[in-house]
CSV table of C-alpha atoms in Angstrom, one decimal:
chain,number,residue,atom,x,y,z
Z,91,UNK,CA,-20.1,-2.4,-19.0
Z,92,UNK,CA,-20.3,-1.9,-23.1
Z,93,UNK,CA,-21.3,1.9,-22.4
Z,94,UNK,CA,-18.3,2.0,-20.0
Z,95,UNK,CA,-15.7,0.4,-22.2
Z,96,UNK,CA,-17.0,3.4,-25.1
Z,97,UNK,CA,-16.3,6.3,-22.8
Z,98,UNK,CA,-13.2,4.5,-22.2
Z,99,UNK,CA,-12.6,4.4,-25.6
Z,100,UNK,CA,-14.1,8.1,-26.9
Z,101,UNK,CA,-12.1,9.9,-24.0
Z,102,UNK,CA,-8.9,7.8,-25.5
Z,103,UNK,CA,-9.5,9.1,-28.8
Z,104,UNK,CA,-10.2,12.6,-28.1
Z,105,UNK,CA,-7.1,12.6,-25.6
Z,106,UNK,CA,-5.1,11.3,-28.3
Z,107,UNK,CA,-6.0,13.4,-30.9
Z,108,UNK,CA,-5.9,16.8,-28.6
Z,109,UNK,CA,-2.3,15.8,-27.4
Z,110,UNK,CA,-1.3,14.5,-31.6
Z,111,UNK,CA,-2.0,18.6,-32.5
Z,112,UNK,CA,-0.4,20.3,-29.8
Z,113,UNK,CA,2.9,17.8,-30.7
Z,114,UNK,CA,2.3,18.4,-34.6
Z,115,UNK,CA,2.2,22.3,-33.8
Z,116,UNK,CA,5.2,22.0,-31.1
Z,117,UNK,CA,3.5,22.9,-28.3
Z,118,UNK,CA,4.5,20.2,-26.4
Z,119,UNK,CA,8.2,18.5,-26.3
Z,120,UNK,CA,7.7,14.6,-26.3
Z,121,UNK,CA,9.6,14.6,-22.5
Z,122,UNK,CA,6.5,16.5,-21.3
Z,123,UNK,CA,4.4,13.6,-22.4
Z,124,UNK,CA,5.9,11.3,-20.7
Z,125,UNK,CA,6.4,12.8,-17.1
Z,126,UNK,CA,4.3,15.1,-15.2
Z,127,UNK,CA,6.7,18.0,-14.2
Z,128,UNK,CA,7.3,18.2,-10.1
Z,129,UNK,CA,6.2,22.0,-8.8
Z,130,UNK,CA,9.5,22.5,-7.3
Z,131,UNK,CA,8.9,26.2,-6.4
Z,132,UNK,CA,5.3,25.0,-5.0
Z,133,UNK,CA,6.7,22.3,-2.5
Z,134,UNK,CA,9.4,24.6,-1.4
Z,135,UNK,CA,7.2,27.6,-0.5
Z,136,UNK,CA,7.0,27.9,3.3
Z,137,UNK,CA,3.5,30.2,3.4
Z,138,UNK,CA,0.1,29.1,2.6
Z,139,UNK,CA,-0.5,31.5,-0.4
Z,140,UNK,CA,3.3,31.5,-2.2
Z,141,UNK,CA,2.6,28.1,-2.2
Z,142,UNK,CA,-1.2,28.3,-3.7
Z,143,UNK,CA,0.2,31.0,-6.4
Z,144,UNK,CA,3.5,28.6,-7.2
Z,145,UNK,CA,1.4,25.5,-7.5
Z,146,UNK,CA,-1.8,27.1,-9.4
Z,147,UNK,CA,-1.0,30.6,-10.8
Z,148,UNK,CA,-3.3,32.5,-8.1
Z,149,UNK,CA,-4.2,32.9,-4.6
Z,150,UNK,CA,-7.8,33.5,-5.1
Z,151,UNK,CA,-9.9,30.7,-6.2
Z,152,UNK,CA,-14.1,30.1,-6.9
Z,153,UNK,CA,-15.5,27.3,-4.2
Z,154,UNK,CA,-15.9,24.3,-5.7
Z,155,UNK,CA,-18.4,21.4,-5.5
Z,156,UNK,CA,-15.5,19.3,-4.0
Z,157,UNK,CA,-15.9,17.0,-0.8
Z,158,UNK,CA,-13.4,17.1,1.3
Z,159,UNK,CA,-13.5,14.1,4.1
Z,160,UNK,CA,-11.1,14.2,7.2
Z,161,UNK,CA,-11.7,13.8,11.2
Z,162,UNK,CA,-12.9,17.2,12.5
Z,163,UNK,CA,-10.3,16.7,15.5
Z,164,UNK,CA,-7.2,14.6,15.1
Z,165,UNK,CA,-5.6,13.1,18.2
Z,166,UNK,CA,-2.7,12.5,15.9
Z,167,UNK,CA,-1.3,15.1,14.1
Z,168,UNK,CA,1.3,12.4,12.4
Z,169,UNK,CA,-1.1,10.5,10.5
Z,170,UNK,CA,-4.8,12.3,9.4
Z,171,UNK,CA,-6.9,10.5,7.2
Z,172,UNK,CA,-7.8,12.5,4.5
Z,173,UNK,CA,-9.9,12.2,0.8
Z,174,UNK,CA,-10.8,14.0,-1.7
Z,175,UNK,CA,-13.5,14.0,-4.1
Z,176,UNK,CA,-15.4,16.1,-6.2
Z,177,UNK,CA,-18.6,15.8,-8.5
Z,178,UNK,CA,-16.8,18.4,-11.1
Z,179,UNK,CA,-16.3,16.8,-14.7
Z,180,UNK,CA,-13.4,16.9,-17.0
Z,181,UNK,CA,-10.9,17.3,-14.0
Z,182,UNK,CA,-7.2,16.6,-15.2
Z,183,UNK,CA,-5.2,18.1,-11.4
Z,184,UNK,CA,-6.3,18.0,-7.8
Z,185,UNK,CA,-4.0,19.5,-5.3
Z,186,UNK,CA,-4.1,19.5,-1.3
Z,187,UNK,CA,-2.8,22.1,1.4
Z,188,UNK,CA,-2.1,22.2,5.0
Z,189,UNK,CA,-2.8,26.0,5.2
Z,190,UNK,CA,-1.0,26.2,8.9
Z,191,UNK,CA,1.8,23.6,7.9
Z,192,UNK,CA,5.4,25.1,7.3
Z,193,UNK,CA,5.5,23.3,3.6
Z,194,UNK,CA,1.9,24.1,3.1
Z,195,UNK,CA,2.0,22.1,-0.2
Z,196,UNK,CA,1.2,18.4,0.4
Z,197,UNK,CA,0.6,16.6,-2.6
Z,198,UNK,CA,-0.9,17.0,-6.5
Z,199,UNK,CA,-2.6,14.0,-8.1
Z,200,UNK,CA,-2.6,14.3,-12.0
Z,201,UNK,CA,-5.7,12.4,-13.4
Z,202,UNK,CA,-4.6,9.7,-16.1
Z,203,UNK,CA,-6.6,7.5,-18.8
Z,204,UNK,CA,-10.0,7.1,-17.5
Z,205,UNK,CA,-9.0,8.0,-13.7
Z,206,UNK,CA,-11.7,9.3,-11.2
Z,207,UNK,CA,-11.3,12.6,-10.0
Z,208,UNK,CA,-10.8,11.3,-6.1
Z,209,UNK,CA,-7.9,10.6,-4.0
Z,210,UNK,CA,-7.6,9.3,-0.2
Z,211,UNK,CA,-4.1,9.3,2.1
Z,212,UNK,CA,-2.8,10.3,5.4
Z,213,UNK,CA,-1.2,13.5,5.8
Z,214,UNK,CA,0.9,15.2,8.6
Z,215,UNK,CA,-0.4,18.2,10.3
Z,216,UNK,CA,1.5,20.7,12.4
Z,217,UNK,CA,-1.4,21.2,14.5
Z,218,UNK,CA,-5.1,22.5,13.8
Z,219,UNK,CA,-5.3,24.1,10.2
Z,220,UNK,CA,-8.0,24.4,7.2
Z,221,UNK,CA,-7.2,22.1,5.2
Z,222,UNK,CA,-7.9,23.2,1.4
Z,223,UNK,CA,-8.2,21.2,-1.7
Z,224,UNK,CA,-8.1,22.8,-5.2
Z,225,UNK,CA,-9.2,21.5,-8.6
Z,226,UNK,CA,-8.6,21.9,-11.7
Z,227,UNK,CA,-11.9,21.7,-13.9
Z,228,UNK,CA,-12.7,22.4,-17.4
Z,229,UNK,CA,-9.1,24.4,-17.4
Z,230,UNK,CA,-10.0,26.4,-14.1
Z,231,UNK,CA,-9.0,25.6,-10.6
Z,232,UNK,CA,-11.6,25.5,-8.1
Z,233,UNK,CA,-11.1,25.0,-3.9
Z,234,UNK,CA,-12.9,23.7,-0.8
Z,235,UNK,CA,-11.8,24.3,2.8
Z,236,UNK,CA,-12.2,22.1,5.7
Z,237,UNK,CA,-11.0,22.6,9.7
Z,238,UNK,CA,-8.8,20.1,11.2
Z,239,UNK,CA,-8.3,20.2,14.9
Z,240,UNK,CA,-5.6,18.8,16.2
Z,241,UNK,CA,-4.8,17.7,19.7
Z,242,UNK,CA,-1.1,16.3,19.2
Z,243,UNK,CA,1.0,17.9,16.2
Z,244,UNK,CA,3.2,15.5,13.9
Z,245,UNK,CA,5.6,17.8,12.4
Z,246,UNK,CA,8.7,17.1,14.5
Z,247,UNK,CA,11.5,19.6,15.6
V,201,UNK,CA,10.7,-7.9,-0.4
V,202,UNK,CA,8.6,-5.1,-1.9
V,203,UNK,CA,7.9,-1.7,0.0
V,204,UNK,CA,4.9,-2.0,-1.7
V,205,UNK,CA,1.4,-3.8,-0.9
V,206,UNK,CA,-1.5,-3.1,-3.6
V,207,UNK,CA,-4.6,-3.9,-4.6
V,208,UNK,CA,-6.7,-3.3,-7.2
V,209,UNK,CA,-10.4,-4.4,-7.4
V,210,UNK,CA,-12.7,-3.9,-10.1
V,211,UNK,CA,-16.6,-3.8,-9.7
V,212,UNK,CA,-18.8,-1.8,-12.4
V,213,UNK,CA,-15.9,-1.1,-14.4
V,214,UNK,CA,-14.2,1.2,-11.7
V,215,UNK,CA,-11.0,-0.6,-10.6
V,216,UNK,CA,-10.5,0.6,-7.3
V,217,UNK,CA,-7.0,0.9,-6.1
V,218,UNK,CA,-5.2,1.0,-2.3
V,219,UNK,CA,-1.8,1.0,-2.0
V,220,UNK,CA,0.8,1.1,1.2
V,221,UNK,CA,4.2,1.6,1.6
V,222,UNK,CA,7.0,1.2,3.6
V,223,UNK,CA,8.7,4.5,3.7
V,224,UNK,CA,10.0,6.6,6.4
V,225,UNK,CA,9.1,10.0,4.8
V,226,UNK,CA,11.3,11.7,7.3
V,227,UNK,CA,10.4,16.1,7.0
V,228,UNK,CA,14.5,17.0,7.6
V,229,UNK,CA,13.0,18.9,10.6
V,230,UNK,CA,12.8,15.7,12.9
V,231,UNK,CA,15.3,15.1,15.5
V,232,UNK,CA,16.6,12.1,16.6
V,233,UNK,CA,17.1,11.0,20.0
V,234,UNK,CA,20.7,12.6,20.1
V,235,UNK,CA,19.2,15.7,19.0
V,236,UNK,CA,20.9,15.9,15.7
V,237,UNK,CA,18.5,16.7,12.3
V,238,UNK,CA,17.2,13.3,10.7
V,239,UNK,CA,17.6,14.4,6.7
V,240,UNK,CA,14.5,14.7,4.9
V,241,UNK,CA,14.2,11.7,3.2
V,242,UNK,CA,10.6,11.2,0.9
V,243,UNK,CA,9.0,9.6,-1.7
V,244,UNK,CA,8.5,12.4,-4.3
V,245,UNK,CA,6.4,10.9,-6.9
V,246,UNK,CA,4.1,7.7,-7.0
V,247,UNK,CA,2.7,6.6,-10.8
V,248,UNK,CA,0.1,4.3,-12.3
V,249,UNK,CA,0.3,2.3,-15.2
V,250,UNK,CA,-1.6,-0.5,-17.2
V,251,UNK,CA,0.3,-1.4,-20.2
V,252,UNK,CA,1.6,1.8,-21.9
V,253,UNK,CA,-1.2,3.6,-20.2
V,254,UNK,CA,-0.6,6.0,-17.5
V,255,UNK,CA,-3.4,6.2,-15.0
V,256,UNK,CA,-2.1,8.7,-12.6
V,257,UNK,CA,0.8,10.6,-11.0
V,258,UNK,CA,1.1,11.3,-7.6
V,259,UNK,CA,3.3,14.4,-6.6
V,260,UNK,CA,4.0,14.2,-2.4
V,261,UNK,CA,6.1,16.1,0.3
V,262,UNK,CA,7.0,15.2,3.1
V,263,UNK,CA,3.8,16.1,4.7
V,264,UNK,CA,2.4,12.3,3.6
V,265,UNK,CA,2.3,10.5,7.4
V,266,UNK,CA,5.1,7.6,7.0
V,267,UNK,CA,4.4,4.3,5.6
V,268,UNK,CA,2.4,5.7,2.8
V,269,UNK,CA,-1.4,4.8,2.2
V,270,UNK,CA,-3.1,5.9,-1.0
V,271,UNK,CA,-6.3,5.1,-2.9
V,272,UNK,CA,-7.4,6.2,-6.3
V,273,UNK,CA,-9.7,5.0,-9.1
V,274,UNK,CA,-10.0,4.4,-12.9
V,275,UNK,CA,-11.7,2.8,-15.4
V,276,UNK,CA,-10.4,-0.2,-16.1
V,277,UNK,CA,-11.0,-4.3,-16.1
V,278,UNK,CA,-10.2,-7.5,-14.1
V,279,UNK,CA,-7.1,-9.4,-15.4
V,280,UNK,CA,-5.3,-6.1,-16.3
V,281,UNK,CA,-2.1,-5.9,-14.8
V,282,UNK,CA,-1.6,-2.5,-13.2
V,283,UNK,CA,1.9,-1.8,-12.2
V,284,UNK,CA,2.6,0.7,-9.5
V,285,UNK,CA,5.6,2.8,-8.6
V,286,UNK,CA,7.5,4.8,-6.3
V,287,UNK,CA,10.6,7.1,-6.8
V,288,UNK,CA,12.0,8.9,-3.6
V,289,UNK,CA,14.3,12.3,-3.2
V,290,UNK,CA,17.7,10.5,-2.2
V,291,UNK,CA,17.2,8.5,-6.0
V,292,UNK,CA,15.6,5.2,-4.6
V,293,UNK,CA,12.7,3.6,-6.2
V,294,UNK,CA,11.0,0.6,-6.1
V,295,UNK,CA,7.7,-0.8,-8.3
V,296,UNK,CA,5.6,-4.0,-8.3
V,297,UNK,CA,2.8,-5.2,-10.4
V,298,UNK,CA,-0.6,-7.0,-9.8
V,299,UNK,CA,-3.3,-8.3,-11.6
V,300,UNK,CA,-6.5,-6.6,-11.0
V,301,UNK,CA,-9.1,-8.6,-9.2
């Protein structure tokens, strides 16, 4: 618990001090600090890799020691379990894509004050699809692919 | 009534956090049963706080499955009041608090 509080604490520090430098040398507007900015252009893409360059900056990524856990068939494409984990440190962005989904893009999770690098949902799938997870580690994304087959598809129209 | 059940339990320092709520999360590619388009209507961005702290953000589409579930971790402690937050794309929000357990 006391060793757990200090890395609490240390990380804190560090963050604070990293973030008090780039504000001193105006590298950051204060607006920035306090809201995550939405990838517009990444959630509006309607293929697999304009959405993977708009969300990340490239298409082609290094695999990563990321675990992604989700049913290997679906009966229901409307609502897929799905989490992600990985044993990467200093992670700060994890992102998720249904490759053969129209809006490919399904989610980004932005790591906070002493958050884990995991997340868990339910997603919507089209129908059967790799399902790919990128994170950002140490500055450089890294991704994982998984199959997802599915029986009944839950994207409507 | 909150859209929003949470809870957050902490063991080993981790406070462990799942959250669901009540959202249609409509694509804009859905039909409804008069075959006109149901308008996309999703919760865009789900946050984390405890005090001034931020402990995530959560960007979405509308590819989240309706009536939202989401779990996440952090370092944190029991009494702590963690407040969580929703904010969708026609403007609508809504945000409750709990006490970590």
């Amino acid at each position: 618990m006391t060793s757990n509080k200090r890395r609490v604490f240390l990380k804190g520090t560090l963050a604070a001090g990293t973030v008090g430098v780039a504000v001193g040398a105006g590298l950051l507007t204060p607006s920035q600090l306090l809201a995550a900015a939405r990838p517009a252009d990444a959630f509006a893409a309607r293929d697999f890799s304009a959405a993977m360059e708009a969300a990340l900056g490239k298409t082609d990524l290094p695999e990563g020691d990321i675990d992604i856990t989700a049913p290997e068939i679906a009966e229901n494409g409307m609502v897929v379990p799905v989490t992600v984990e990985t044993g990467m440190g200093d992670v700060d962005e994890m992102a998720l894509f249904v490759v053969e989904n129209g809006a490919p893009f399904t989610c980004k999770y932005v790591l906070g004050a002493g958050a884990a690098p995991m997340f868990a949902t339910r997603i919507k799938m089209a129908g059967s699809s790799d399902v790919v997870a990128a994170v950002r580690s140490g500055g450089n994304w890294y991704s994982a692919a998984r199959e997802v087959k599915v029986t009944i598809g839950g994207c409507g129209g | 009534m909150s859209t929003i059940r949470v809870r957050a339990q902490e063991s080993g320092g981790v406070v462990t956090v799942r959250a669901l709520m009540t959202h249609p999360m409509e694509t804009g590619t859905s039909k409804d049963s008069a075959g006109n388009l149901i308008p996309a209507h999703y919760i865009e961005e789900v946050t984390a706080d405890v005090g001034d702290t931020r402990v995530m953000t959560a960007m979405w589409s509308a590819t989240i499955s309706r009536n939202p579930f989401y779990q996440f971790q952090f370092e944190g402690q029991k009494g702590d009041t963690l407040k969580l937050a929703w904010s969708d794309n026609k403007g609508e929000s809504d945000s409750v608090e709990v006490t970590i357990g």
